Tab-separated table of C-alpha atoms (C1' of nucleotides) in Angstrom:
chain	number	residue	atom	x	y	z
A	1	MET	CA	-59.351	-163.993	88.211
A	2	LYS	CA	-56.278	-162.292	88.919
A	3	ASP	CA	-54.495	-160.766	91.982
A	4	ALA	CA	-55.315	-163.717	94.350
A	5	GLY	CA	-53.008	-164.565	97.330
A	6	LYS	CA	-50.248	-163.166	99.345
A	7	ASN	CA	-49.937	-159.488	99.577
A	8	GLY	CA	-52.798	-157.930	101.306
A	9	GLY	CA	-53.219	-154.346	99.561
A	10	THR	CA	-50.682	-152.424	102.102
A	11	ALA	CA	-49.779	-149.599	99.961
A	12	GLY	CA	-50.946	-148.701	96.431
A	13	LYS	CA	-49.765	-150.491	93.492
A	14	THR	CA	-46.056	-149.416	92.904
A	15	LEU	CA	-45.897	-150.366	89.320
A	16	GLY	CA	-42.911	-152.251	90.387
A	17	ALA	CA	-43.147	-155.723	90.990
A	18	GLN	CA	-41.257	-156.733	93.919
A	19	PRO	CA	-43.921	-157.183	96.863
A	20	ALA	CA	-41.542	-155.358	99.014
A	21	VAL	CA	-42.854	-157.255	101.923
A	22	LYS	CA	-42.008	-160.237	104.093
A	23	HIS	CA	-39.291	-162.466	102.586
A	24	SER	CA	-38.138	-165.647	104.411
A	25	ARG	CA	-34.630	-167.223	103.779
A	26	ILE	CA	-36.359	-169.906	101.397
A	27	GLN	CA	-38.824	-167.284	100.039
A	28	THR	CA	-35.815	-165.437	98.484
A	29	ARG	CA	-33.973	-168.496	97.395
A	30	ASN	CA	-37.003	-169.793	95.569
A	31	ARG	CA	-38.255	-166.757	94.129
A	32	LYS	CA	-34.943	-166.128	92.674
A	33	ARG	CA	-34.784	-169.560	91.370
A	34	ILE	CA	-38.053	-169.328	89.499
A	35	LEU	CA	-37.195	-166.019	88.129
A	36	ASP	CA	-33.912	-167.342	86.700
A	37	ALA	CA	-35.699	-170.205	85.126
A	38	ALA	CA	-38.478	-167.936	83.733
A	39	LEU	CA	-35.796	-165.682	82.108
A	40	GLU	CA	-34.159	-168.552	80.407
A	41	VAL	CA	-37.759	-169.930	79.159
A	42	PHE	CA	-39.462	-166.608	78.243
A	43	SER	CA	-36.360	-165.356	76.593
A	44	ALA	CA	-36.149	-168.388	74.363
A	45	HIS	CA	-39.895	-168.975	73.576
A	46	GLY	CA	-41.764	-165.479	74.184
A	47	PHE	CA	-44.499	-165.285	76.661
A	48	ARG	CA	-46.895	-167.398	74.941
A	49	GLY	CA	-44.199	-169.823	73.881
A	50	ALA	CA	-43.385	-170.509	77.321
A	51	THR	CA	-45.224	-173.007	79.546
A	52	LEU	CA	-45.217	-172.990	83.414
A	53	ASP	CA	-44.253	-176.849	83.177
A	54	GLN	CA	-41.113	-175.646	81.546
A	55	ILE	CA	-40.226	-172.952	83.825
A	56	ALA	CA	-41.187	-175.333	86.811
A	57	ALA	CA	-38.758	-178.011	85.519
A	58	GLU	CA	-36.037	-175.475	84.742
A	59	ALA	CA	-36.213	-174.040	88.422
A	60	GLY	CA	-36.273	-177.819	89.805
A	61	LEU	CA	-39.811	-177.044	91.471
A	62	SER	CA	-43.496	-178.438	90.763
A	63	LYS	CA	-45.904	-176.226	88.994
A	64	PRO	CA	-48.115	-175.660	91.849
A	65	ASN	CA	-45.276	-174.784	94.024
A	66	ILE	CA	-44.371	-171.908	91.375
A	67	LEU	CA	-47.805	-170.750	91.782
A	68	TYR	CA	-47.410	-170.742	95.565
A	69	TYR	CA	-44.660	-167.838	94.909
A	70	PHE	CA	-46.236	-166.191	92.172
A	71	ASP	CA	-49.839	-165.327	91.335
A	72	GLY	CA	-49.552	-166.550	87.852
A	73	LYS	CA	-47.480	-166.858	84.797
A	74	GLU	CA	-48.224	-163.342	83.847
A	75	THR	CA	-47.082	-161.827	87.322
A	76	ILE	CA	-43.764	-163.811	86.727
A	77	HIS	CA	-43.232	-162.182	83.376
A	78	VAL	CA	-44.117	-158.874	84.693
A	79	THR	CA	-41.780	-159.047	87.605
A	80	LEU	CA	-38.975	-159.872	85.076
A	81	LEU	CA	-39.686	-157.079	83.003
A	82	ASN	CA	-39.787	-154.646	85.668
A	83	GLN	CA	-36.411	-155.930	87.221
A	84	LEU	CA	-35.136	-155.891	83.740
A	85	MET	CA	-36.174	-152.367	82.903
A	86	GLU	CA	-33.798	-150.750	85.835
A	87	THR	CA	-30.792	-152.792	84.403
A	88	TRP	CA	-31.607	-151.809	80.875
A	89	LEU	CA	-31.692	-148.050	81.946
A	90	ASP	CA	-28.522	-147.997	83.863
A	91	PRO	CA	-26.007	-147.422	81.250
A	92	LEU	CA	-27.628	-144.586	79.696
A	93	GLU	CA	-28.121	-143.026	83.079
A	94	GLN	CA	-24.517	-143.366	83.517
A	95	MET	CA	-24.003	-140.996	80.655
A	96	ASN	CA	-22.434	-138.012	82.448
A	97	PRO	CA	-23.076	-134.236	81.501
A	98	GLU	CA	-19.681	-133.272	82.900
A	99	GLY	CA	-17.837	-135.716	80.706
A	100	GLU	CA	-16.230	-135.209	77.158
A	101	PRO	CA	-19.029	-135.518	74.917
A	102	LEU	CA	-17.585	-138.082	72.252
A	103	GLU	CA	-16.131	-140.262	75.083
A	104	GLU	CA	-19.211	-140.334	76.878
A	105	ILE	CA	-21.191	-141.331	73.931
A	106	LEU	CA	-18.771	-143.916	72.871
A	107	ALA	CA	-18.509	-145.354	76.550
A	108	TYR	CA	-22.202	-145.750	76.331
A	109	VAL	CA	-22.067	-147.580	73.246
A	110	ARG	CA	-19.328	-149.755	74.728
A	111	ARG	CA	-21.560	-150.343	77.913
A	112	LYS	CA	-24.637	-151.454	75.730
A	113	LEU	CA	-22.599	-153.830	73.811
A	114	ASP	CA	-21.189	-155.419	76.791
A	115	MET	CA	-24.689	-155.795	78.162
A	116	ALA	CA	-25.656	-157.559	74.955
A	117	GLN	CA	-22.670	-159.925	75.376
A	118	ALA	CA	-23.412	-160.446	79.315
A	119	TYR	CA	-27.081	-160.596	79.325
A	120	PRO	CA	-28.428	-161.791	75.914
A	121	ARG	CA	-31.235	-163.469	77.405
A	122	GLU	CA	-32.386	-160.176	78.985
A	123	SER	CA	-31.970	-158.548	75.704
A	124	ARG	CA	-34.208	-161.142	73.904
A	125	LEU	CA	-36.882	-161.075	76.869
A	126	PHE	CA	-36.996	-157.362	76.113
A	127	ALA	CA	-37.009	-157.565	72.132
A	128	ASN	CA	-39.835	-160.292	72.485
A	129	GLU	CA	-42.041	-158.000	74.547
A	130	ILE	CA	-41.511	-154.841	72.432
A	131	LEU	CA	-41.863	-156.893	69.275
A	132	GLN	CA	-45.422	-157.992	70.431
A	133	GLY	CA	-46.167	-154.346	70.962
A	134	ALA	CA	-45.169	-153.888	74.550
A	135	PRO	CA	-48.476	-155.219	75.992
A	136	ARG	CA	-47.115	-155.655	79.359
A	137	MET	CA	-44.782	-152.699	79.367
A	138	GLY	CA	-46.438	-149.757	77.818
A	139	PRO	CA	-46.760	-147.841	80.934
A	140	HIS	CA	-43.304	-148.525	81.947
A	141	LEU	CA	-41.937	-147.059	78.734
A	142	GLU	CA	-43.961	-143.974	79.141
A	143	LYS	CA	-42.949	-143.518	82.889
A	144	ARG	CA	-39.345	-144.681	83.102
A	145	LEU	CA	-37.786	-144.879	79.822
A	146	LYS	CA	-39.322	-141.777	78.105
A	147	PRO	CA	-38.170	-139.303	80.555
A	148	LEU	CA	-34.621	-140.807	80.650
A	149	VAL	CA	-34.391	-140.598	76.883
A	150	ASP	CA	-35.816	-137.073	76.668
A	151	GLN	CA	-33.430	-135.855	79.305
A	152	LYS	CA	-30.419	-137.394	77.660
A	153	ALA	CA	-31.580	-136.336	74.174
A	154	ALA	CA	-31.442	-132.913	75.436
A	155	LEU	CA	-28.110	-133.220	76.791
A	156	ILE	CA	-26.917	-134.368	73.495
A	157	THR	CA	-28.574	-131.477	71.606
A	158	GLU	CA	-26.686	-129.086	74.011
A	159	TRP	CA	-23.456	-130.795	73.178
A	160	ALA	CA	-24.042	-130.562	69.395
A	161	ALA	CA	-25.217	-127.017	69.635
A	162	ALA	CA	-21.891	-126.068	71.461
A	163	GLY	CA	-20.054	-127.630	68.816
A	164	ARG	CA	-18.601	-130.468	70.676
A	165	ILE	CA	-20.007	-133.139	68.388
A	166	ALA	CA	-21.446	-133.139	65.040
A	167	PRO	CA	-25.067	-132.261	64.871
A	168	VAL	CA	-27.314	-135.113	64.864
A	169	ASP	CA	-30.937	-135.868	65.811
A	170	PRO	CA	-30.385	-137.296	69.338
A	171	ARG	CA	-33.078	-139.694	69.196
A	172	HIS	CA	-32.168	-141.403	66.146
A	173	LEU	CA	-28.540	-141.727	67.261
A	174	ILE	CA	-29.899	-143.319	70.573
A	175	PHE	CA	-31.798	-145.845	68.432
A	176	SER	CA	-28.954	-146.472	66.282
A	177	ILE	CA	-26.934	-147.307	69.398
A	178	TRP	CA	-29.733	-149.521	70.573
A	179	ALA	CA	-30.187	-151.470	67.343
A	180	THR	CA	-26.486	-152.142	66.460
A	181	THR	CA	-25.560	-153.259	70.206
A	182	GLN	CA	-28.729	-155.393	70.959
A	183	HIS	CA	-28.719	-156.673	67.322
A	184	TYR	CA	-25.652	-159.244	68.278
A	185	ALA	CA	-27.828	-160.573	71.159
A	186	ASP	CA	-31.309	-160.529	69.535
A	187	PHE	CA	-30.304	-161.862	66.289
A	188	GLU	CA	-27.559	-164.097	67.584
A	189	ALA	CA	-29.001	-167.121	65.665
A	190	GLN	CA	-28.440	-165.228	62.284
A	191	VAL	CA	-24.970	-163.591	63.376
A	192	ASN	CA	-23.609	-167.159	64.377
A	193	VAL	CA	-24.559	-168.470	60.807
A	194	LEU	CA	-22.988	-165.430	58.930
A	195	MET	CA	-19.799	-164.937	60.860
A	196	PRO	CA	-16.854	-167.178	60.636
A	197	GLU	CA	-17.144	-168.824	64.182
A	198	GLY	CA	-15.433	-167.412	67.045
A	199	GLY	CA	-16.102	-164.154	69.315
A	200	VAL	CA	-17.791	-161.508	67.183
A	201	PHE	CA	-17.833	-159.090	70.134
A	202	PRO	CA	-14.385	-157.678	69.805
A	203	GLY	CA	-15.061	-157.106	66.115
A	204	ALA	CA	-18.246	-155.620	66.827
A	205	ALA	CA	-16.696	-153.243	69.502
A	206	THR	CA	-14.030	-152.083	67.236
A	207	TYR	CA	-16.424	-151.481	64.242
A	208	LEU	CA	-19.068	-149.741	66.403
A	209	GLU	CA	-16.513	-147.477	67.952
A	210	GLY	CA	-15.125	-146.641	64.798
A	211	MET	CA	-18.684	-145.881	63.244
A	212	PHE	CA	-19.881	-143.677	66.136
A	213	ARG	CA	-16.745	-141.944	66.309
A	214	ARG	CA	-16.776	-140.802	62.691
A	215	MET	CA	-20.442	-140.091	62.981
A	216	LEU	CA	-20.051	-137.681	65.862
A	217	LYS	CA	-16.512	-136.181	64.999
A	218	VAL	CA	-17.006	-132.381	64.343
B	1	MET	CA	-48.676	-187.062	62.586
B	2	LYS	CA	-47.483	-184.801	60.034
B	3	ASP	CA	-47.284	-184.610	56.329
B	4	ALA	CA	-50.800	-185.633	55.355
B	5	GLY	CA	-52.749	-184.913	52.575
B	6	LYS	CA	-52.590	-183.052	49.265
B	7	ASN	CA	-49.484	-183.322	47.511
B	8	GLY	CA	-48.341	-186.985	46.528
B	9	GLY	CA	-44.594	-186.837	46.426
B	10	THR	CA	-43.977	-185.908	42.989
B	11	ALA	CA	-40.484	-184.457	43.091
B	12	GLY	CA	-38.301	-184.111	46.105
B	13	LYS	CA	-38.827	-181.901	48.809
B	14	THR	CA	-37.816	-178.478	47.400
B	15	LEU	CA	-36.978	-176.738	50.579
B	16	GLY	CA	-39.343	-174.236	49.280
B	17	ALA	CA	-43.011	-174.283	50.426
B	18	GLN	CA	-45.159	-173.699	47.344
B	19	PRO	CA	-46.524	-176.881	46.287
B	20	ALA	CA	-45.560	-176.175	42.655
B	21	VAL	CA	-48.459	-178.271	41.596
B	22	LYS	CA	-52.030	-177.697	40.623
B	23	HIS	CA	-53.865	-174.496	41.563
B	24	SER	CA	-57.373	-173.641	40.914
B	25	ARG	CA	-58.750	-170.092	40.699
B	26	ILE	CA	-60.264	-170.612	44.168
B	27	GLN	CA	-57.195	-172.356	45.587
B	28	THR	CA	-55.160	-169.511	44.448
B	29	ARG	CA	-57.441	-166.863	46.103
B	30	ASN	CA	-57.865	-168.648	49.282
B	31	ARG	CA	-54.335	-169.533	49.612
B	32	LYS	CA	-53.588	-165.888	49.451
B	33	ARG	CA	-56.022	-165.035	51.825
B	34	ILE	CA	-54.961	-167.345	54.419
B	35	LEU	CA	-51.245	-166.429	53.982
B	36	ASP	CA	-52.065	-162.853	54.431
B	37	ALA	CA	-54.067	-163.324	57.563
B	38	ALA	CA	-51.305	-165.659	58.659
B	39	LEU	CA	-48.716	-162.783	58.454
B	40	GLU	CA	-51.071	-160.386	60.224
B	41	VAL	CA	-51.236	-162.757	63.056
B	42	PHE	CA	-47.926	-164.476	63.168
B	43	SER	CA	-46.067	-161.232	62.951
B	44	ALA	CA	-48.076	-159.666	65.897
B	45	HIS	CA	-47.940	-162.727	68.202
B	46	GLY	CA	-45.091	-164.981	67.091
B	47	PHE	CA	-45.728	-168.662	66.011
B	48	ARG	CA	-46.716	-170.053	69.290
B	49	GLY	CA	-48.752	-167.053	70.282
B	50	ALA	CA	-50.740	-167.242	67.254
B	51	THR	CA	-53.824	-169.533	66.961
B	52	LEU	CA	-55.407	-171.268	63.795
B	53	ASP	CA	-58.626	-169.697	65.030
B	54	GLN	CA	-57.236	-166.071	64.817
B	55	ILE	CA	-55.900	-166.906	61.389
B	56	ALA	CA	-59.059	-168.361	60.330
B	57	ALA	CA	-61.234	-165.198	61.549
B	58	GLU	CA	-58.817	-162.810	59.904
B	59	ALA	CA	-59.074	-164.739	56.811
B	60	GLY	CA	-62.661	-165.198	56.882
B	61	LEU	CA	-62.478	-168.833	56.557
B	62	SER	CA	-63.435	-171.564	59.231
B	63	LYS	CA	-60.333	-173.369	60.981
B	64	PRO	CA	-61.219	-176.730	59.189
B	65	ASN	CA	-61.150	-174.938	55.812
B	66	ILE	CA	-57.864	-173.710	56.441
B	67	LEU	CA	-56.602	-177.050	57.159
B	68	TYR	CA	-57.906	-178.175	53.723
B	69	TYR	CA	-55.386	-175.873	52.092
B	70	PHE	CA	-52.579	-176.184	54.337
B	71	ASP	CA	-51.319	-179.240	56.163
B	72	GLY	CA	-51.261	-177.401	59.546
B	73	LYS	CA	-50.084	-174.482	61.375
B	74	GLU	CA	-46.270	-174.981	60.870
B	75	THR	CA	-46.767	-175.468	57.211
B	76	ILE	CA	-48.370	-172.004	56.910
B	77	HIS	CA	-45.685	-170.495	58.924
B	78	VAL	CA	-42.882	-172.198	56.824
B	79	THR	CA	-44.506	-170.880	53.647
B	80	LEU	CA	-44.668	-167.372	54.799
B	81	LEU	CA	-41.003	-167.542	55.865
B	82	ASN	CA	-39.918	-168.904	52.548
B	83	GLN	CA	-41.878	-166.500	50.493
B	84	LEU	CA	-40.445	-163.757	52.833
B	85	MET	CA	-36.901	-164.711	52.331
B	86	GLU	CA	-36.851	-163.909	48.699
B	87	THR	CA	-38.297	-160.438	49.196
B	88	TRP	CA	-35.960	-159.984	52.049
B	89	LEU	CA	-32.641	-160.893	49.998
B	90	ASP	CA	-33.822	-158.742	46.996
B	91	PRO	CA	-32.480	-155.280	48.264
B	92	LEU	CA	-29.127	-156.843	48.869
B	93	GLU	CA	-29.002	-158.562	45.583
B	94	GLN	CA	-29.575	-155.309	43.693
B	95	MET	CA	-26.325	-154.025	45.254
B	96	ASN	CA	-24.309	-153.417	41.824
B	97	PRO	CA	-20.571	-154.214	41.815
B	98	GLU	CA	-20.471	-151.917	38.797
B	99	GLY	CA	-21.734	-149.198	40.665
B	100	GLU	CA	-20.118	-146.247	42.468
B	101	PRO	CA	-19.320	-148.047	45.865
B	102	LEU	CA	-20.620	-145.610	48.435
B	103	GLU	CA	-23.640	-144.633	46.479
B	104	GLU	CA	-24.501	-148.459	46.026
B	105	ILE	CA	-24.156	-148.958	49.644
B	106	LEU	CA	-26.344	-145.815	50.668
B	107	ALA	CA	-28.934	-146.899	48.226
B	108	TYR	CA	-29.059	-150.391	49.814
B	109	VAL	CA	-29.652	-148.535	53.105
B	110	ARG	CA	-32.263	-146.566	51.789
B	111	ARG	CA	-33.883	-149.762	50.357
B	112	LYS	CA	-33.851	-151.424	53.698
B	113	LEU	CA	-35.564	-148.551	55.274
B	114	ASP	CA	-38.284	-148.238	52.667
B	115	MET	CA	-38.874	-151.726	53.282
B	116	ALA	CA	-39.004	-151.550	57.040
B	117	GLN	CA	-41.563	-148.934	56.609
B	118	ALA	CA	-43.647	-150.771	53.823
B	119	TYR	CA	-43.486	-154.074	55.327
B	120	PRO	CA	-43.205	-153.980	58.794
B	121	ARG	CA	-45.144	-157.120	59.449
B	122	GLU	CA	-42.627	-159.097	57.335
B	123	SER	CA	-39.575	-157.705	59.402
B	124	ARG	CA	-41.386	-158.604	62.615
B	125	LEU	CA	-42.186	-162.066	61.304
B	126	PHE	CA	-38.567	-162.522	60.528
B	127	ALA	CA	-37.332	-160.945	63.514
B	128	ASN	CA	-39.666	-163.275	65.861
B	129	GLU	CA	-38.352	-166.388	64.011
B	130	ILE	CA	-34.600	-165.383	64.694
B	131	LEU	CA	-35.156	-164.374	67.995
B	132	GLN	CA	-36.389	-167.782	68.845
B	133	GLY	CA	-33.281	-169.128	67.482
B	134	ALA	CA	-34.464	-169.590	63.878
B	135	PRO	CA	-36.121	-172.956	64.622
B	136	ARG	CA	-37.794	-173.392	61.147
B	137	MET	CA	-35.333	-171.161	59.082
B	138	GLY	CA	-31.871	-172.508	59.743
B	139	PRO	CA	-31.546	-174.399	56.758
B	140	HIS	CA	-32.604	-171.434	54.521
B	141	LEU	CA	-30.142	-168.896	56.213
B	142	GLU	CA	-27.267	-171.387	55.397
B	143	LYS	CA	-28.321	-172.044	52.053
B	144	ARG	CA	-29.827	-168.668	50.635
B	145	LEU	CA	-28.554	-165.776	53.143
B	146	LYS	CA	-24.965	-166.941	53.753
B	147	PRO	CA	-23.952	-167.244	50.245
B	148	LEU	CA	-25.212	-163.886	49.138
B	149	VAL	CA	-23.648	-162.241	52.310
B	150	ASP	CA	-20.372	-163.928	51.524
B	151	GLN	CA	-20.518	-162.477	47.874
B	152	LYS	CA	-21.460	-158.911	48.950
B	153	ALA	CA	-18.990	-159.131	51.889
B	154	ALA	CA	-16.088	-159.910	49.331
B	155	LEU	CA	-17.462	-156.957	47.138
B	156	ILE	CA	-17.259	-154.543	49.885
B	157	THR	CA	-13.858	-155.682	50.922
B	158	GLU	CA	-12.676	-155.336	47.341
B	159	TRP	CA	-14.158	-151.753	47.341
B	160	ALA	CA	-12.263	-151.071	50.580
B	161	ALA	CA	-8.956	-152.438	49.265
B	162	ALA	CA	-9.203	-150.273	46.200
B	163	GLY	CA	-9.589	-147.289	48.294
B	164	ARG	CA	-12.965	-146.391	47.281
B	165	ILE	CA	-14.724	-146.610	50.745
B	166	ALA	CA	-13.123	-146.496	54.043
B	167	PRO	CA	-11.868	-149.784	55.391
B	168	VAL	CA	-14.415	-151.828	57.152
B	169	ASP	CA	-15.466	-155.188	58.334
B	170	PRO	CA	-18.252	-155.833	55.616
B	171	ARG	CA	-20.153	-158.159	57.697
B	172	HIS	CA	-20.409	-155.802	60.814
B	173	LEU	CA	-21.302	-152.948	58.217
B	174	ILE	CA	-24.261	-155.241	56.969
B	175	PHE	CA	-25.371	-156.167	60.423
B	176	SER	CA	-25.340	-152.396	61.473
B	177	ILE	CA	-27.387	-151.722	58.239
B	178	TRP	CA	-29.912	-154.445	59.121
B	179	ALA	CA	-29.968	-153.370	62.736
B	180	THR	CA	-30.608	-149.818	62.122
B	181	THR	CA	-33.237	-150.138	59.501
B	182	GLN	CA	-35.190	-152.935	60.889
B	183	HIS	CA	-35.267	-151.223	64.140
B	184	TYR	CA	-38.020	-148.989	63.158
B	185	ALA	CA	-40.163	-151.709	62.203
B	186	ASP	CA	-39.401	-154.297	65.009
B	187	PHE	CA	-39.267	-151.926	67.669
B	188	GLU	CA	-42.079	-149.660	66.483
B	189	ALA	CA	-43.949	-149.755	69.835
B	190	GLN	CA	-40.906	-148.362	71.545
B	191	VAL	CA	-39.994	-145.972	68.870
B	192	ASN	CA	-43.639	-144.550	69.078
B	193	VAL	CA	-43.386	-143.931	72.643
B	194	LEU	CA	-39.979	-141.966	72.419
B	195	MET	CA	-40.615	-139.995	69.257
B	196	PRO	CA	-42.823	-136.928	69.021
B	197	GLU	CA	-45.624	-138.403	67.053
B	198	GLY	CA	-45.538	-138.240	63.306
B	199	GLY	CA	-43.525	-139.985	60.711
B	200	VAL	CA	-40.164	-140.946	61.886
B	201	PHE	CA	-38.919	-142.384	58.606
B	202	PRO	CA	-38.009	-139.126	56.836
B	203	GLY	CA	-35.814	-138.277	60.071
B	204	ALA	CA	-34.394	-141.934	60.116
B	205	ALA	CA	-33.589	-141.602	56.360
B	206	THR	CA	-31.676	-138.458	56.827
B	207	TYR	CA	-29.991	-139.680	59.772
B	208	LEU	CA	-28.892	-143.114	58.597
B	209	GLU	CA	-27.885	-141.691	55.199
B	210	GLY	CA	-25.601	-139.262	57.244
B	211	MET	CA	-24.179	-141.727	59.510
B	212	PHE	CA	-23.202	-144.299	56.740
B	213	ARG	CA	-21.851	-141.625	54.577
B	214	ARG	CA	-19.699	-140.372	57.167
B	215	MET	CA	-18.591	-144.088	58.066
B	216	LEU	CA	-17.782	-144.931	54.596
B	217	LYS	CA	-16.209	-141.752	53.148
B	218	VAL	CA	-12.637	-142.205	52.550
C	1	DT	C1'	-80.206	-181.627	34.062
C	2	DC	C1'	-77.157	-184.573	36.304
C	3	DG	C1'	-72.923	-186.254	38.041
C	4	DT	C1'	-68.813	-185.559	39.826
C	5	DC	C1'	-65.189	-183.482	42.118
C	6	DA	C1'	-63.759	-179.496	44.880
C	7	DA	C1'	-64.806	-176.514	48.658
C	8	DT	C1'	-67.053	-175.795	53.179
C	9	DT	C1'	-69.463	-176.621	57.376
C	10	DT	C1'	-70.547	-179.503	61.275
C	11	DA	C1'	-69.388	-181.989	65.209
C	12	DC	C1'	-66.076	-183.759	67.475
C	13	DC	C1'	-61.224	-185.267	69.736
C	14	DA	C1'	-57.123	-185.776	72.524
C	15	DA	C1'	-53.503	-183.252	74.215
C	16	DT	C1'	-51.606	-179.262	76.519
C	17	DT	C1'	-51.785	-175.703	79.839
C	18	DG	C1'	-52.806	-172.164	83.299
C	19	DG	C1'	-54.500	-172.563	87.583
C	20	DT	C1'	-56.834	-174.549	92.077
C	21	DA	C1'	-58.127	-177.475	96.436
C	22	DA	C1'	-56.647	-180.046	99.976
C	23	DA	C1'	-53.688	-183.168	101.908
C	24	DA	C1'	-49.047	-184.042	103.477
C	25	DA	C1'	-44.476	-182.808	104.861
C	26	DA	C1'	-41.008	-179.652	106.497
C	27	DG	C1'	-39.227	-175.952	109.514
C	28	DC	C1'	-38.802	-174.272	113.511
C	29	DG	C1'	-39.599	-171.624	118.184
C	30	DA	C1'	-40.643	-172.788	122.831
D	1	DT	C1'	-41.106	-183.106	121.804
D	2	DC	C1'	-45.069	-180.211	120.635
D	3	DG	C1'	-47.750	-177.339	118.024
D	4	DC	C1'	-48.344	-174.177	114.475
D	5	DT	C1'	-46.671	-172.018	110.279
D	6	DT	C1'	-44.848	-172.274	105.863
D	7	DT	C1'	-43.668	-175.330	102.106
D	8	DT	C1'	-44.622	-179.025	98.798
D	9	DT	C1'	-46.850	-182.666	96.650
D	10	DT	C1'	-51.003	-185.172	94.632
D	11	DA	C1'	-54.962	-185.118	92.311
D	12	DC	C1'	-57.752	-182.472	89.453
D	13	DC	C1'	-60.136	-179.141	86.322
D	14	DA	C1'	-61.787	-176.179	82.660
D	15	DA	C1'	-60.562	-173.663	78.628
D	16	DT	C1'	-57.776	-173.686	74.788
D	17	DT	C1'	-56.178	-175.436	70.855
D	18	DG	C1'	-54.384	-178.183	66.749
D	19	DG	C1'	-56.219	-181.297	64.219
D	20	DT	C1'	-59.665	-184.965	62.030
D	21	DA	C1'	-64.080	-187.298	60.051
D	22	DA	C1'	-67.890	-187.138	57.700
D	23	DA	C1'	-71.558	-185.148	55.943
D	24	DT	C1'	-73.164	-181.157	53.030
D	25	DT	C1'	-72.875	-177.811	49.700
D	26	DG	C1'	-71.123	-175.554	45.456
D	27	DA	C1'	-68.877	-175.204	40.909
D	28	DC	C1'	-69.137	-176.837	36.300
D	29	DG	C1'	-68.306	-179.548	32.220
D	30	DA	C1'	-70.685	-183.098	29.581
DNA sequence: TCGTCAATTTACCAATTGGTAAAAAAGCGA
DNA sequence: TCGCTTTTTTACCAATTGGTAAATTGACGA
């Protein structure tokens, strides 16, 4: 029922998605088209709300042709999620233990907000997945996200202990950064109703910088 | 294709959902059962991810029996959303113009966090709907949510102008309150992975009170 | 006890949808 | 140009799912 197809089991399952094997010119191009289309459709309708026909139409390919490139709907979704996780982790990874604590955290807020603005579809895809209880992402959260968060939380705790920022629960701090920045992407439909039309992001950037600066100032 | 059934068009469409007409004992009971079941299923899987069969099973009724009480899947969903909106607005409505500004806002944060804890399914139902672009809620956001937010935003602006709280963009403040509190319900799956098991809400309450207090202190 | 209306079940559809088989059409190196 | 592989299309399925028709059962006042 699953795992038909292309990749003979060369190495073990990498948890990653990319086949990591052969990729002809046209393969690369069409896989990308499909993933682009799938991002558009999945982020707008969720996993079950999206149909292969929609993705096919968006990608400009036929449905069977899409299934020539990917094992099935679920495989496409998982591939997208795995790719996304790396992009998503990056801004947090950039938080530098050697830097000035307050500025490092504020820069992180800034990067997250920039991502919400630049990649709202990715944000929504992720939000959809977590909202449904992370059915296809559980392991990834454990294996990739948790260690990174643990590490950065320890760093923030050190900074606080050294009196370089105000004492805070590092995990709740991180949650509040995620929540406030991603809100502008995930709840865009609501934000657009409530904000007097026109770029909300500049105002958001100012507001959030002010808020987290006050929060962390010793 | 739609709007078959029960209610002859007595008055105009109220935008609300409740038929506002006759309700026998058993009607009341079964409608409630169905809505309870639907909340469970819709909040866990989203609109398209939920099936009438699931709702029927959860409610302990047969599918055709469910369609005897509601016109269709969409009607159930809309009914739920409309009910929810009132519950959702309530904590903001309680913000008292006569009260002490900082305490009023902190109490609002507290109420929202309590709701996220007590009604996570409602929070997720709402989040799902907004994430998909509020396809069945657009009018409601305009007509009910926006006026209230406008009013409370004006109030906060007054408070700030009077120097009773620090100057802030009231709408971004409200967004950040929504985002941070609802995060614990909507992203529960993620929070549970990252927080050392055991009630996160007490810690969240402390953290958020501290954050917004610092944010608003003059 | 009966008759009537409300409530429920049984038996079905028709449309949608994820997926497959196999033939046709491109690509492309020699 | 030939022959072989990769890519794409055509033609289908089987399962799921929202919804309906009609028969059946239950509630209950007269």
